[in-house]
Tab-separated table of C-alpha atoms and ligand atoms in Angstrom:
chain	number	residue	atom	x	y	z
A	1	MET	CA	-0.038	-0.014	0.046
A	2	SER	CA	1.354	3.450	-0.937
A	3	ALA	CA	2.355	6.095	1.663
A	4	HIS	CA	-0.747	8.307	1.054
A	5	THR	CA	-3.192	5.676	2.103
A	6	LYS	CA	-3.716	4.909	5.894
A	7	PRO	CA	-3.962	1.161	6.589
A	8	THR	CA	-6.231	-0.148	9.239
A	9	PRO	CA	-4.452	0.111	12.630
A	10	ALA	CA	-3.417	-3.229	13.834
A	11	SER	CA	-5.282	-2.404	17.099
A	12	ALA	CA	-8.527	-2.005	15.274
A	13	LYS	CA	-11.284	-4.215	16.767
A	14	LYS	CA	-12.731	-6.741	14.401
A	15	VAL	CA	-16.415	-6.362	13.799
A	16	ARG	CA	-18.192	-9.575	14.903
A	17	VAL	CA	-21.774	-10.740	14.299
A	18	HIS	CA	-22.896	-9.874	17.770
A	19	HIS	CA	-21.808	-6.218	17.139
A	20	LEU	CA	-24.523	-5.840	14.572
A	21	ALA	CA	-27.356	-6.556	16.870
A	22	ALA	CA	-25.759	-4.426	19.629
A	23	ALA	CA	-25.373	-1.502	17.139
A	24	LYS	CA	-29.243	-1.742	16.266
A	25	GLU	CA	-29.923	-1.735	20.100
A	26	ARG	CA	-27.829	1.482	20.481
A	27	GLY	CA	-29.412	2.980	17.459
A	28	GLU	CA	-25.829	3.207	15.905
A	29	LYS	CA	-26.005	3.022	12.029
A	30	ILE	CA	-24.336	0.075	10.356
A	31	THR	CA	-22.261	0.598	7.118
A	32	MET	CA	-21.573	-1.889	4.445
A	33	LEU	CA	-19.710	-1.570	0.921
A	34	THR	CA	-19.194	-4.186	-1.619
A	35	ALA	CA	-15.541	-5.188	-2.501
A	36	TYR	CA	-14.145	-7.414	-5.017
A	37	ASP	CA	-10.317	-7.337	-4.646
A	38	ALA	CA	-7.623	-6.883	-2.070
A	39	VAL	CA	-6.408	-3.434	-3.112
A	40	THR	CA	-9.887	-1.852	-2.826
A	41	ALA	CA	-10.867	-3.891	0.160
A	42	ALA	CA	-7.738	-2.647	2.164
A	43	LEU	CA	-8.791	0.962	1.419
A	44	LEU	CA	-12.335	0.373	2.243
A	45	ASP	CA	-11.536	-1.539	5.401
A	46	ALA	CA	-9.331	1.416	6.579
A	47	SER	CA	-12.243	3.785	6.045
A	48	GLY	CA	-13.940	2.158	9.076
A	49	VAL	CA	-16.833	0.568	7.243
A	50	ASP	CA	-18.357	-2.186	9.250
A	51	LEU	CA	-19.024	-4.894	6.638
A	52	LEU	CA	-17.467	-5.704	3.302
A	53	LEU	CA	-19.749	-7.630	0.973
A	54	VAL	CA	-18.280	-9.680	-1.740
A	55	GLY	CA	-21.376	-9.351	-3.849
A	56	ASP	CA	-22.376	-11.384	-6.796
A	57	SER	CA	-22.746	-7.941	-8.290
A	58	ILE	CA	-19.174	-8.701	-9.193
A	59	GLY	CA	-20.992	-10.153	-12.366
A	60	ASN	CA	-22.209	-6.771	-13.624
A	61	VAL	CA	-19.560	-4.605	-11.994
A	62	MET	CA	-16.411	-6.463	-12.737
A	63	HIS	CA	-17.043	-9.344	-15.159
A	64	GLY	CA	-19.192	-7.366	-17.761
A	65	HIS	CA	-22.322	-9.428	-17.460
A	66	THR	CA	-25.572	-7.740	-17.742
A	67	THR	CA	-27.122	-9.627	-14.589
A	68	THR	CA	-25.765	-11.575	-11.621
A	69	LEU	CA	-27.186	-14.906	-13.055
A	70	PRO	CA	-23.995	-16.140	-14.674
A	71	VAL	CA	-21.876	-15.735	-11.629
A	72	THR	CA	-20.700	-19.190	-10.109
A	73	VAL	CA	-19.272	-20.364	-6.813
A	74	ASP	CA	-15.892	-20.593	-8.523
A	75	ASP	CA	-16.106	-16.932	-9.565
A	76	MET	CA	-16.742	-15.917	-5.931
A	77	ILE	CA	-14.032	-17.708	-4.209
A	78	PRO	CA	-10.960	-15.978	-5.392
A	79	PRO	CA	-12.382	-12.423	-4.792
A	80	ALA	CA	-13.840	-13.492	-1.404
A	81	ARG	CA	-10.441	-14.899	-0.309
A	82	ALA	CA	-8.687	-11.735	-1.497
A	83	VAL	CA	-11.056	-9.500	0.437
A	84	ALA	CA	-11.068	-11.597	3.587
A	85	SER	CA	-7.263	-11.683	3.498
A	86	VAL	CA	-6.859	-7.937	3.932
A	87	ALA	CA	-9.952	-7.040	5.946
A	88	LYS	CA	-8.450	-6.323	9.424
A	89	ARG	CA	-11.668	-4.655	10.914
A	90	ALA	CA	-14.696	-5.199	8.710
A	91	LEU	CA	-16.872	-8.386	8.848
A	92	VAL	CA	-16.606	-9.786	5.402
A	93	VAL	CA	-19.789	-11.352	3.881
A	94	VAL	CA	-19.870	-13.421	0.592
A	95	ASP	CA	-22.948	-13.894	-1.693
A	96	LEU	CA	-24.062	-17.303	-2.511
A	97	PRO	CA	-24.678	-16.988	-6.268
A	98	PHE	CA	-27.654	-18.056	-8.300
A	99	GLY	CA	-28.068	-21.811	-8.435
A	100	SER	CA	-25.907	-22.575	-5.513
A	101	TYR	CA	-28.561	-22.794	-2.837
A	102	GLU	CA	-32.132	-22.935	-4.215
A	103	ALA	CA	-32.385	-26.618	-4.422
A	104	GLY	CA	-32.573	-26.938	-0.607
A	105	PRO	CA	-30.699	-27.006	2.684
A	106	GLU	CA	-28.160	-29.754	1.629
A	107	GLN	CA	-27.110	-27.629	-1.421
A	108	ALA	CA	-27.153	-24.459	0.691
A	109	LEU	CA	-24.976	-26.150	3.416
A	110	ALA	CA	-22.493	-27.650	1.000
A	111	THR	CA	-21.990	-24.286	-0.870
A	112	GLY	CA	-21.846	-22.393	2.591
A	113	VAL	CA	-19.148	-24.816	3.965
A	114	ARG	CA	-17.098	-24.472	0.798
A	115	MET	CA	-17.291	-20.704	0.980
A	116	MET	CA	-16.168	-20.766	4.743
A	117	LYS	CA	-13.467	-23.299	4.215
A	118	GLU	CA	-11.876	-21.769	1.013
A	119	THR	CA	-12.230	-18.006	1.677
A	120	GLY	CA	-11.976	-16.969	5.187
A	121	VAL	CA	-15.207	-14.903	5.211
A	122	ALA	CA	-17.216	-14.593	8.345
A	123	ALA	CA	-20.767	-14.963	6.894
A	124	VAL	CA	-22.666	-15.736	3.620
A	125	LYS	CA	-25.553	-13.927	2.011
A	126	LEU	CA	-28.584	-15.363	0.050
A	127	GLU	CA	-31.585	-13.979	-1.641
A	128	GLY	CA	-35.181	-14.777	-0.678
A	129	GLY	CA	-37.653	-14.909	2.318
A	130	THR	CA	-39.952	-17.740	3.380
A	131	ARG	CA	-38.797	-19.971	0.340
A	132	VAL	CA	-35.185	-20.157	1.625
A	133	ALA	CA	-35.920	-20.221	5.394
A	134	ALA	CA	-34.869	-23.898	5.569
A	135	GLN	CA	-31.450	-23.036	3.726
A	136	ILE	CA	-30.909	-20.265	6.287
A	137	ARG	CA	-31.701	-22.586	9.229
A	138	ALA	CA	-29.407	-25.276	7.906
A	139	LEU	CA	-26.478	-22.866	7.521
A	140	THR	CA	-27.070	-21.324	10.952
A	141	ASP	CA	-27.338	-24.606	12.638
A	142	ALA	CA	-23.972	-25.390	11.047
A	143	GLY	CA	-22.430	-22.328	12.586
A	144	ILE	CA	-22.474	-20.249	9.267
A	145	PRO	CA	-23.879	-16.743	9.875
A	146	VAL	CA	-26.261	-15.751	7.293
A	147	VAL	CA	-27.465	-12.313	5.910
A	148	ALA	CA	-30.654	-12.477	4.056
A	149	HIS	CA	-31.583	-10.219	1.159
A	150	LEU	CA	-35.295	-9.191	0.364
A	151	GLY	CA	-37.129	-6.628	-1.693
A	152	PHE	CA	-35.618	-6.349	-5.164
A	153	THR	CA	-33.446	-9.437	-5.317
A	154	PRO	CA	-31.238	-9.441	-8.452
A	155	GLN	CA	-31.041	-13.005	-8.946
A	156	SER	CA	-34.768	-13.072	-9.553
A	157	GLU	CA	-34.825	-9.996	-11.738
A	158	HIS	CA	-36.532	-11.903	-14.623
A	159	ALA	CA	-39.344	-13.044	-12.408
A	160	LEU	CA	-39.692	-9.644	-10.898
A	161	GLY	CA	-40.042	-7.920	-14.377
A	162	GLY	CA	-36.653	-6.076	-14.075
A	163	HIS	CA	-35.384	-3.492	-11.556
A	164	ARG	CA	-38.495	-2.461	-9.915
A	165	VAL	CA	-39.329	-1.339	-6.396
A	166	GLN	CA	-40.870	-4.135	-4.275
A	167	GLY	CA	-43.392	-4.081	-1.387
A	168	ARG	CA	-45.648	-1.382	-2.870
A	169	GLY	CA	-49.131	-1.551	-1.799
A	170	ASP	CA	-50.541	-3.179	1.565
A	171	GLN	CA	-50.564	-6.775	0.335
A	172	ALA	CA	-47.010	-6.676	-1.057
A	173	ALA	CA	-45.748	-4.932	2.090
A	174	GLU	CA	-47.463	-7.560	4.148
A	175	VAL	CA	-45.711	-10.365	2.255
A	176	LEU	CA	-42.349	-8.613	2.555
A	177	ALA	CA	-42.814	-8.202	6.245
A	178	ASP	CA	-43.690	-11.973	6.676
A	179	ASP	CA	-40.471	-12.899	4.743
A	180	ALA	CA	-38.402	-10.609	6.985
A	181	LEU	CA	-39.900	-12.351	10.025
A	182	ALA	CA	-39.337	-15.797	8.561
A	183	VAL	CA	-35.592	-15.014	7.811
A	184	GLN	CA	-35.123	-13.599	11.329
A	185	GLU	CA	-36.939	-16.878	12.711
A	186	ALA	CA	-34.527	-19.106	10.595
A	187	GLY	CA	-31.487	-17.446	12.254
A	188	ALA	CA	-30.470	-14.648	9.784
A	189	ILE	CA	-28.051	-12.014	11.486
A	190	ALA	CA	-29.237	-9.245	9.388
A	191	VAL	CA	-31.392	-8.451	6.294
A	192	VAL	CA	-30.541	-6.440	3.219
A	193	LEU	CA	-33.682	-4.523	1.870
A	194	GLU	CA	-33.143	-3.428	-1.646
A	195	MET	CA	-35.474	-1.015	-3.485
A	196	VAL	CA	-38.325	-1.040	-0.991
A	197	PRO	CA	-40.460	2.087	-0.186
A	198	VAL	CA	-39.328	4.015	2.732
A	199	ASP	CA	-42.301	3.549	5.005
A	200	VAL	CA	-42.333	-0.299	4.294
A	201	ALA	CA	-38.569	-0.563	5.096
A	202	ALA	CA	-39.170	1.527	8.295
A	203	ARG	CA	-41.964	-0.767	9.468
A	204	ILE	CA	-39.767	-3.879	8.804
A	205	THR	CA	-36.931	-2.205	10.674
A	206	GLU	CA	-39.276	-1.638	13.489
A	207	ILE	CA	-40.622	-5.198	13.926
A	208	LEU	CA	-37.312	-6.913	13.486
A	209	ARG	CA	-34.742	-7.673	16.337
A	210	ILE	CA	-32.050	-8.213	13.674
A	211	PRO	CA	-30.708	-5.167	11.746
A	212	THR	CA	-31.934	-4.068	8.414
A	213	ILE	CA	-29.390	-2.824	5.834
A	214	GLY	CA	-30.936	-0.733	3.079
A	215	ILE	CA	-30.007	-0.047	-0.486
A	216	GLY	CA	-32.733	2.314	-1.991
A	217	ALA	CA	-34.933	1.625	1.110
A	218	GLY	CA	-34.637	4.921	2.875
A	219	ALA	CA	-32.929	6.255	6.012
A	220	GLN	CA	-34.774	4.465	8.681
A	221	CYS	CA	-33.033	1.183	7.978
A	222	ASP	CA	-30.537	0.152	10.655
A	223	GLY	CA	-27.647	0.373	8.137
A	224	GLN	CA	-26.897	1.121	4.594
A	225	VAL	CA	-25.060	-0.673	1.770
A	226	LEU	CA	-23.748	0.621	-1.690
A	227	VAL	CA	-21.856	-0.962	-4.453
A	228	TRP	CA	-18.368	0.665	-4.092
A	229	THR	CA	-18.133	1.615	-7.804
A	230	ASP	CA	-21.373	3.461	-7.425
A	231	MET	CA	-20.329	5.204	-4.249
A	232	ALA	CA	-17.085	6.293	-5.659
A	233	GLY	CA	-18.299	7.453	-9.096
A	234	MET	CA	-16.389	4.939	-11.217
A	235	THR	CA	-18.820	4.834	-14.122
A	236	ASP	CA	-20.905	7.365	-15.890
A	237	TRP	CA	-24.233	5.979	-14.649
A	238	THR	CA	-25.294	5.508	-11.045
A	239	PRO	CA	-28.609	4.191	-9.853
A	240	ARG	CA	-30.873	6.716	-8.387
A	241	PHE	CA	-30.607	5.425	-4.792
A	242	ALA	CA	-26.794	5.517	-5.010
A	243	LYS	CA	-24.888	8.777	-4.056
A	244	ARG	CA	-21.519	9.403	-5.665
A	245	TYR	CA	-18.984	10.447	-2.954
A	246	ALA	CA	-16.176	10.961	-5.313
A	247	GLU	CA	-15.329	10.920	-9.180
A	248	LEU	CA	-12.780	8.222	-9.089
A	249	GLY	CA	-13.593	7.087	-12.669
A	250	ARG	CA	-12.742	10.536	-13.985
A	251	ALA	CA	-9.511	10.778	-11.872
A	252	LEU	CA	-8.450	7.289	-13.012
A	253	GLN	CA	-9.004	8.134	-16.775
A	254	GLN	CA	-7.177	11.369	-16.228
A	255	ALA	CA	-4.179	9.594	-14.668
A	256	ALA	CA	-4.081	7.104	-17.606
A	257	GLU	CA	-4.244	9.834	-20.222
A	258	ASP	CA	-1.318	11.851	-18.459
A	259	TYR	CA	0.828	8.537	-18.450
A	260	VAL	CA	0.007	7.984	-22.075
A	261	ALA	CA	0.981	11.501	-23.097
A	262	GLU	CA	4.155	11.444	-20.974
A	263	VAL	CA	5.409	8.208	-22.514
A	264	LYS	CA	4.606	9.455	-26.073
A	265	LYS	CA	6.475	12.621	-25.546
A	266	GLY	CA	9.507	10.792	-23.855
A	267	ARG	CA	8.905	12.497	-20.557
A	268	PHE	CA	8.428	9.262	-18.761
A	269	PRO	CA	10.520	7.460	-17.444
A	270	ASP	CA	12.759	10.412	-16.220
A	271	ASP	CA	16.028	9.988	-14.130
A	272	ALA	CA	13.954	9.954	-10.968
A	273	HIS	CA	12.255	6.707	-12.179
A	274	SER	CA	15.348	5.119	-13.592
A	275	PHE	CA	18.504	3.165	-12.397
A	276	LEU	CA	21.337	5.400	-13.370
A	277	GLU	CA	24.139	3.087	-12.227
B	301	KIV	O1	-24.293	-8.285	-4.859
B	301	KIV	C1	-24.379	-7.154	-4.247
B	301	KIV	O2	-23.747	-6.179	-4.444
B	301	KIV	C2	-25.556	-6.973	-3.340
B	301	KIV	C3	-25.834	-5.559	-2.786
B	301	KIV	C4	-26.613	-4.776	-3.806
B	301	KIV	C5	-26.466	-5.560	-1.579
B	301	KIV	O3	-26.374	-7.820	-3.116
């Protein structure tokens, strides 16, 4: 890591599963960002973020797919291992990708065990409510902490008719609340709520003991999560619910343009960047 970055101090206290429930009780907001590689994860960890999610959004963000559906367990393991290997403070969570847990508790357990053995993460995340409660129970009973994901669940985007707000209307809000209670009952340690109306997310946050972590679900969730490339302004387009805290994409392109220009003009490498003897 270069001198202008501040690594996580060795004394930093590791975030553990029980800290999440304690934060909810204290009314302290929980923060989560995605990470897909060691360099970025080290920087984000040093920011003091509580959780790093090795999301299957790696499919869209890093691998050039248009959905998360093609992502495999084999795709997730190297980035999860990289992030877990540098995260000194943040609790690292990895997504179980589409097709790796839906068949039932046995499949979910086999995938969860493989993730824990081969990556060093502290928890897994999966999408769905009542329909995956048995999977969450099996993982939890085996000692694998599970974060659930409700609302807009990208692995089901075709069934949901695209990127649409979920839980609108009394009946849909009721189903969402029942799903949230089901994943809590099954042992989930937290639940991500994606693209859910503010009042519905607030109500779910109120009725759950476990923390809600919102993305496009308003300020009343117990915590917030963003995809790091959205948060840092790496690309031209950002979803409406994501705030750009920097314009790193522009800065990176400018740095590359300066490098190309200096090499073309023979200005790089200069003596300071050469071995003169
Ligand atoms: O994969 C991912 O990045 C996610 C977040 C959007 C919560 O699931």
